CSV table of C-alpha atoms in Angstrom, one decimal:
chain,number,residue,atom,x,y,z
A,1023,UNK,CA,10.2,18.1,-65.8
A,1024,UNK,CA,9.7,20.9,-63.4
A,1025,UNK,CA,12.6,24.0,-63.2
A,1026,UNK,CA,12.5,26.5,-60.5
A,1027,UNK,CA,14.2,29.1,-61.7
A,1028,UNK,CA,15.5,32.4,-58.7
A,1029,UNK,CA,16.4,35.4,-59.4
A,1030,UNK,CA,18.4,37.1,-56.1
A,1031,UNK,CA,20.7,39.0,-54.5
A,1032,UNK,CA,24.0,37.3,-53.1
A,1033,UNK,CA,22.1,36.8,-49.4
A,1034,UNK,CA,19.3,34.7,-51.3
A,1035,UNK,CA,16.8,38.2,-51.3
A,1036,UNK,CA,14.1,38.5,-53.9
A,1037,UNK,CA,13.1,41.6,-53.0
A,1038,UNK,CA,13.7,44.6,-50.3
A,1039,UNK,CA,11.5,44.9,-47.3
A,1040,UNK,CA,9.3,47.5,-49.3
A,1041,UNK,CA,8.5,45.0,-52.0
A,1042,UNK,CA,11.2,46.6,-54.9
A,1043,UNK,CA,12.4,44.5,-57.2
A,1044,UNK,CA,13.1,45.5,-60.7
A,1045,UNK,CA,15.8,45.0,-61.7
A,1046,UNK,CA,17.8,42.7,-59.2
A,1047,UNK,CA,19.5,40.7,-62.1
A,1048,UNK,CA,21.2,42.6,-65.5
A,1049,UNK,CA,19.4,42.8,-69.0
A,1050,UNK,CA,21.7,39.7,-69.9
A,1051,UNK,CA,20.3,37.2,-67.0
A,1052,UNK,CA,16.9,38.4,-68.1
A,1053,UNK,CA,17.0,37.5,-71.6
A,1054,UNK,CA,18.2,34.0,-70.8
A,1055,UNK,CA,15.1,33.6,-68.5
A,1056,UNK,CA,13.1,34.5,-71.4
A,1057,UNK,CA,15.0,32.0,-73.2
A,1058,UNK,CA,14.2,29.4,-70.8
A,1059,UNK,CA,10.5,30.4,-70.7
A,1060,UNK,CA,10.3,29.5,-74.5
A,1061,UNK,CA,12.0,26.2,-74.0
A,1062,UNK,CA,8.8,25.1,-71.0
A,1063,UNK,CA,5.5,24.4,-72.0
A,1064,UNK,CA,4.0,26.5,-69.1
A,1065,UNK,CA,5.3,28.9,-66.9
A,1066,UNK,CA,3.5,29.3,-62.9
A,1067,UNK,CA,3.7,31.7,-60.5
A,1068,UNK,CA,1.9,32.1,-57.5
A,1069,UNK,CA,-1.0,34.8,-56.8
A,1070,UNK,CA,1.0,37.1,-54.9
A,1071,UNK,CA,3.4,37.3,-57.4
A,1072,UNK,CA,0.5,38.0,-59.6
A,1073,UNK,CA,-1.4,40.0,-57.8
A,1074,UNK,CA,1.8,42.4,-56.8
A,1075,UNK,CA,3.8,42.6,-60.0
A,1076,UNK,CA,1.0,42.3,-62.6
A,1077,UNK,CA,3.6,39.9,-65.2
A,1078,UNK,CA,3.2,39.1,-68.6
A,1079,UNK,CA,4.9,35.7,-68.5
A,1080,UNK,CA,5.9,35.9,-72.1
A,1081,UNK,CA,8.8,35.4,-74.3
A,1082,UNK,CA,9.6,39.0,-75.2
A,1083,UNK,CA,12.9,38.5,-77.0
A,1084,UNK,CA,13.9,40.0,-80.5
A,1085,UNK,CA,13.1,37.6,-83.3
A,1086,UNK,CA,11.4,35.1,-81.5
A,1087,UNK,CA,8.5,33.2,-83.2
A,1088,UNK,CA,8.2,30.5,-81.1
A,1089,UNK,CA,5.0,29.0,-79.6
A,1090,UNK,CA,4.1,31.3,-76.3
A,1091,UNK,CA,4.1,29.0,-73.0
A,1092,UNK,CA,0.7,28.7,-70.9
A,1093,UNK,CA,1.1,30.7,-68.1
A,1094,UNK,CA,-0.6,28.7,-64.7
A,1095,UNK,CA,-1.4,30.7,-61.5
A,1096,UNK,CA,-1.5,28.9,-58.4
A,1097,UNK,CA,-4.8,31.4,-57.2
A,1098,UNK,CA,-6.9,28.9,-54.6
A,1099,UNK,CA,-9.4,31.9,-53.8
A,1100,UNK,CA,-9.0,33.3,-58.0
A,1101,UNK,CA,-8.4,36.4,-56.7
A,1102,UNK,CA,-6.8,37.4,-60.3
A,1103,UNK,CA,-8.0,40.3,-61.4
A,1104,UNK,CA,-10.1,40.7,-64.7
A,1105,UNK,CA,-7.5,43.9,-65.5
A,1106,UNK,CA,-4.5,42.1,-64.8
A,1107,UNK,CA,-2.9,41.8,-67.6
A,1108,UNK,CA,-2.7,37.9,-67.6
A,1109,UNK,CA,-6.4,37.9,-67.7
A,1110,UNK,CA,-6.2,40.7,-70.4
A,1111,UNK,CA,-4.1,38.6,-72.5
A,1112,UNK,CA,-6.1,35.0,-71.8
A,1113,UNK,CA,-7.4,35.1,-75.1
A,1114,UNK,CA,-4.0,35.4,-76.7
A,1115,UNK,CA,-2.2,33.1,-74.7
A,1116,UNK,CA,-3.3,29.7,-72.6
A,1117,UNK,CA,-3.7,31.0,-69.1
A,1118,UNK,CA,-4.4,28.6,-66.7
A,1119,UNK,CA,-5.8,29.4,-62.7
A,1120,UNK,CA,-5.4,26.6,-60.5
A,1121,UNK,CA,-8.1,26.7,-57.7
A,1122,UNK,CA,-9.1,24.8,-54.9
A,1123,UNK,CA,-12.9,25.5,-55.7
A,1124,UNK,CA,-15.2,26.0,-58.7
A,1125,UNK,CA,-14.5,28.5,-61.4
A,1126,UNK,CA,-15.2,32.1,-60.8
A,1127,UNK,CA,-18.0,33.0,-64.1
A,1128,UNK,CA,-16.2,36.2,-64.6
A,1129,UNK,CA,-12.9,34.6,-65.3
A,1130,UNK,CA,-14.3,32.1,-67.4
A,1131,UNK,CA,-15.6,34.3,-69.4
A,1132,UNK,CA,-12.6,36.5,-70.1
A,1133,UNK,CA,-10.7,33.2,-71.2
A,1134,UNK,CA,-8.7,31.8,-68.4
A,1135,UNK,CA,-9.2,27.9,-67.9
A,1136,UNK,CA,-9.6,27.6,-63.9
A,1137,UNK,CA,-8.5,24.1,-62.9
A,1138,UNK,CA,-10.0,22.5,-59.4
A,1139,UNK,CA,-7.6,20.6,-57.8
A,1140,UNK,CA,-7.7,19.2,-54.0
A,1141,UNK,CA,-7.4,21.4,-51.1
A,1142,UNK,CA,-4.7,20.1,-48.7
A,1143,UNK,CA,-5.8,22.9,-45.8
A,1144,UNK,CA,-6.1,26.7,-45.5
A,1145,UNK,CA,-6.6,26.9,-48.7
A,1146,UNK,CA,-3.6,25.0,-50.2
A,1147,UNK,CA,-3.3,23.5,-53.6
A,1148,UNK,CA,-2.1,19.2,-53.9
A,1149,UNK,CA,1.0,20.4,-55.9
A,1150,UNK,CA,1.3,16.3,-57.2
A,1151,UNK,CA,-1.7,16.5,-58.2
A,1152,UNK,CA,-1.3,20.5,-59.5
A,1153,UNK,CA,1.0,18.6,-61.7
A,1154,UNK,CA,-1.0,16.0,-62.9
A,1155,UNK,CA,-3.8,18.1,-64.1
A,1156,UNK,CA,-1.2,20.3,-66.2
A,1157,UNK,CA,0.2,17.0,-67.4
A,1158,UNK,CA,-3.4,15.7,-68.7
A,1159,UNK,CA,-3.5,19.0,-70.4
A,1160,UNK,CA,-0.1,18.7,-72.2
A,1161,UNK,CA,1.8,20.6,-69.6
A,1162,UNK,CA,4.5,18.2,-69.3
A,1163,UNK,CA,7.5,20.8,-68.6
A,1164,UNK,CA,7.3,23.6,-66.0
A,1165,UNK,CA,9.0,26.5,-65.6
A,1166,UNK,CA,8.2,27.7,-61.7
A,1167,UNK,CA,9.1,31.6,-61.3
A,1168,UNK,CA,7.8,32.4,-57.9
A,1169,UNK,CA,7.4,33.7,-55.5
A,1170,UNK,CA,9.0,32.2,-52.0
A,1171,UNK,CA,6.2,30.3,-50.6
A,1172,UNK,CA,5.7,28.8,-54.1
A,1173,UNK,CA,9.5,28.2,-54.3
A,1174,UNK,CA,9.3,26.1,-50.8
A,1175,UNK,CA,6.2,24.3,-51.6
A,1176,UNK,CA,7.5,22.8,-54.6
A,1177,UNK,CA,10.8,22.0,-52.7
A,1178,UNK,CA,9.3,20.5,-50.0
A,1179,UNK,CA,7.2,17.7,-51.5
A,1180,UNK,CA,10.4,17.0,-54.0
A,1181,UNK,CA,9.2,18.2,-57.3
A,1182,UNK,CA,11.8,20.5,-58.6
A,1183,UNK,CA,14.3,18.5,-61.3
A,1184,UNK,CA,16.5,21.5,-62.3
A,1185,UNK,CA,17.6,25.1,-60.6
A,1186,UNK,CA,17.8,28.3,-62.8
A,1187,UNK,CA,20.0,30.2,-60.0
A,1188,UNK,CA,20.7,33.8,-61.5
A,1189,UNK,CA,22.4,35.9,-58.6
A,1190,UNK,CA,23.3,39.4,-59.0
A,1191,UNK,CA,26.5,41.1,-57.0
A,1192,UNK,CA,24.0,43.0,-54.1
A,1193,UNK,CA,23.4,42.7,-50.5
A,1194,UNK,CA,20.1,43.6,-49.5
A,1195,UNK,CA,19.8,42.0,-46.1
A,1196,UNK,CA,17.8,39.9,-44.1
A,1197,UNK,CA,14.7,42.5,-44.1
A,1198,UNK,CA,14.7,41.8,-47.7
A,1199,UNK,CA,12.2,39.2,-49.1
A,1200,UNK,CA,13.6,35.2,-49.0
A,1201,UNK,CA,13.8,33.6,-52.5
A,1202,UNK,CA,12.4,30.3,-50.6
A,1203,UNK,CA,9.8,30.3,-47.5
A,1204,UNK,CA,9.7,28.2,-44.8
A,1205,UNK,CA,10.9,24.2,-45.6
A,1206,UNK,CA,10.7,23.4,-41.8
A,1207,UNK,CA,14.0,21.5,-42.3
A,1208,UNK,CA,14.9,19.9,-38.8
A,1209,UNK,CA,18.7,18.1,-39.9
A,1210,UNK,CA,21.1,18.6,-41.9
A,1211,UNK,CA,19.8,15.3,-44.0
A,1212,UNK,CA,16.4,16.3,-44.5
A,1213,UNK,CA,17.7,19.3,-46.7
A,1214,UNK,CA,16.9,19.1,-50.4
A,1215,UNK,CA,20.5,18.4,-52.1
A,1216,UNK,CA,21.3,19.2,-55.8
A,1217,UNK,CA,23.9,18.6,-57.8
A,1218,UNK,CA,25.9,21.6,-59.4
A,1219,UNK,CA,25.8,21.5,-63.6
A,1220,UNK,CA,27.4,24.6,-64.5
A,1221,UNK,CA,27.9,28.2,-63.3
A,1222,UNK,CA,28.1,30.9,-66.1
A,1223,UNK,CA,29.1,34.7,-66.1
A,1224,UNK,CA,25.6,36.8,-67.6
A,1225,UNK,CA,27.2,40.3,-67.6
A,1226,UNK,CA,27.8,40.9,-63.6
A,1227,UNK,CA,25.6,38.4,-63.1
A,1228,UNK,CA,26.0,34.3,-62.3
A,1229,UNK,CA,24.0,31.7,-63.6
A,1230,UNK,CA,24.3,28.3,-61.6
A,1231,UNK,CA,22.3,25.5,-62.8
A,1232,UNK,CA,21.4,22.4,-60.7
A,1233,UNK,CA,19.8,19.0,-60.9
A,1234,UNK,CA,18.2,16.9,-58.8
A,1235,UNK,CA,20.3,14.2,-57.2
């Protein structure tokens, strides 16, 4: 089961032009997305995300002594740093890099599993087969948290079973940074469709959730 979960303004914006985006959504959207986090066995991000917000990807809620989900970075060229703090942390909690060449020594050594999966082109990851190598390692549900090209990819070659929508009451315009890249959709029907589940009030926030039809 893979979730994509998006955190935006009303306009679909992850982020202004300048990169800013802390906080978009309220304290109450963010503690459900820590919520969900503890309910996947991994959660994935891609390495610009990485790279440009330094995350934890942990549960960080009061009282919770749940099992911490892996956290997987799509990184073909493992440009992770070793002071990030998911590198940091590797020895506490799984971190997975998935690469498109051999493991970097360094990274290795500080803890984090690289995984080598095909390269599609230009340095692009097989997703289906991103997936199949975190299933084989008993990654069977997902939790996919950015950023926009990651978002589209994942979209595009129909992977994404449920949408985690949060949308806070902003406009930040169409400088701002897309929630979802490029899908080169073409018509109308080529569009991936999803079925509404539910829409919840988080403080000012809205929490839509989707399925896959």
């Amino acid at each position: 089961m893979i979730t994509l979960k998006l955190a935006t303004s009303l306009d679909g914006r992850i982020a202004t032009a300048g990169g800013e985006s802390r906080w978009i959504t309220g304290e109450a959207a963010r503690h459900q997305v820590h919520r969900l986090r503890g309910a996947h066995d991994a959660v994935l991000i891609g390495a610009e995300t990485a790279l440009a917000d330094d995350p934890e990807l942990t549960v960080r809620l009061p009282g919770y002594e749940g099992p911490q989900p892996a956290r997987v970075i799509l990184d073909s060229r493992q440009r992770l740093p070793l002071d990030s703090r998911l590198a940091r942390g590797a020895a506490e909690v799984r971190t997975i890099v998935v690469s498109t060449g051999p493991a970097r020594p360094d990274l290795a050594a500080a803890g984090v599993q690289v995984v080598e999966v095909p390269d599609l082109g230009e340095g692009r990851p097989d997703l289906t087969q991103v997936v199949a190598a975190l299933r084989e390692r008993g990654l069977a549900r997902i939790f996919v948290e950015g950023g926009g090209q990651v978002a589209a990819s994942f979209l595009r070659c129909g992977l994404v079973d449920r949408l985690e929508w949060f949308r806070a009451p902003m406009v930040i315009g169409g400088e701002g940074r897309p929630a979802i890249g490029a899908l080169a959709v073409t018509a109308l029907a080529a569009a991936p469709r999803l079925r509404r589940r539910e829409v919840r009030e988080l403080g000012e926030d809205l929490w839509e959730r989707y399925e896959r039809i």
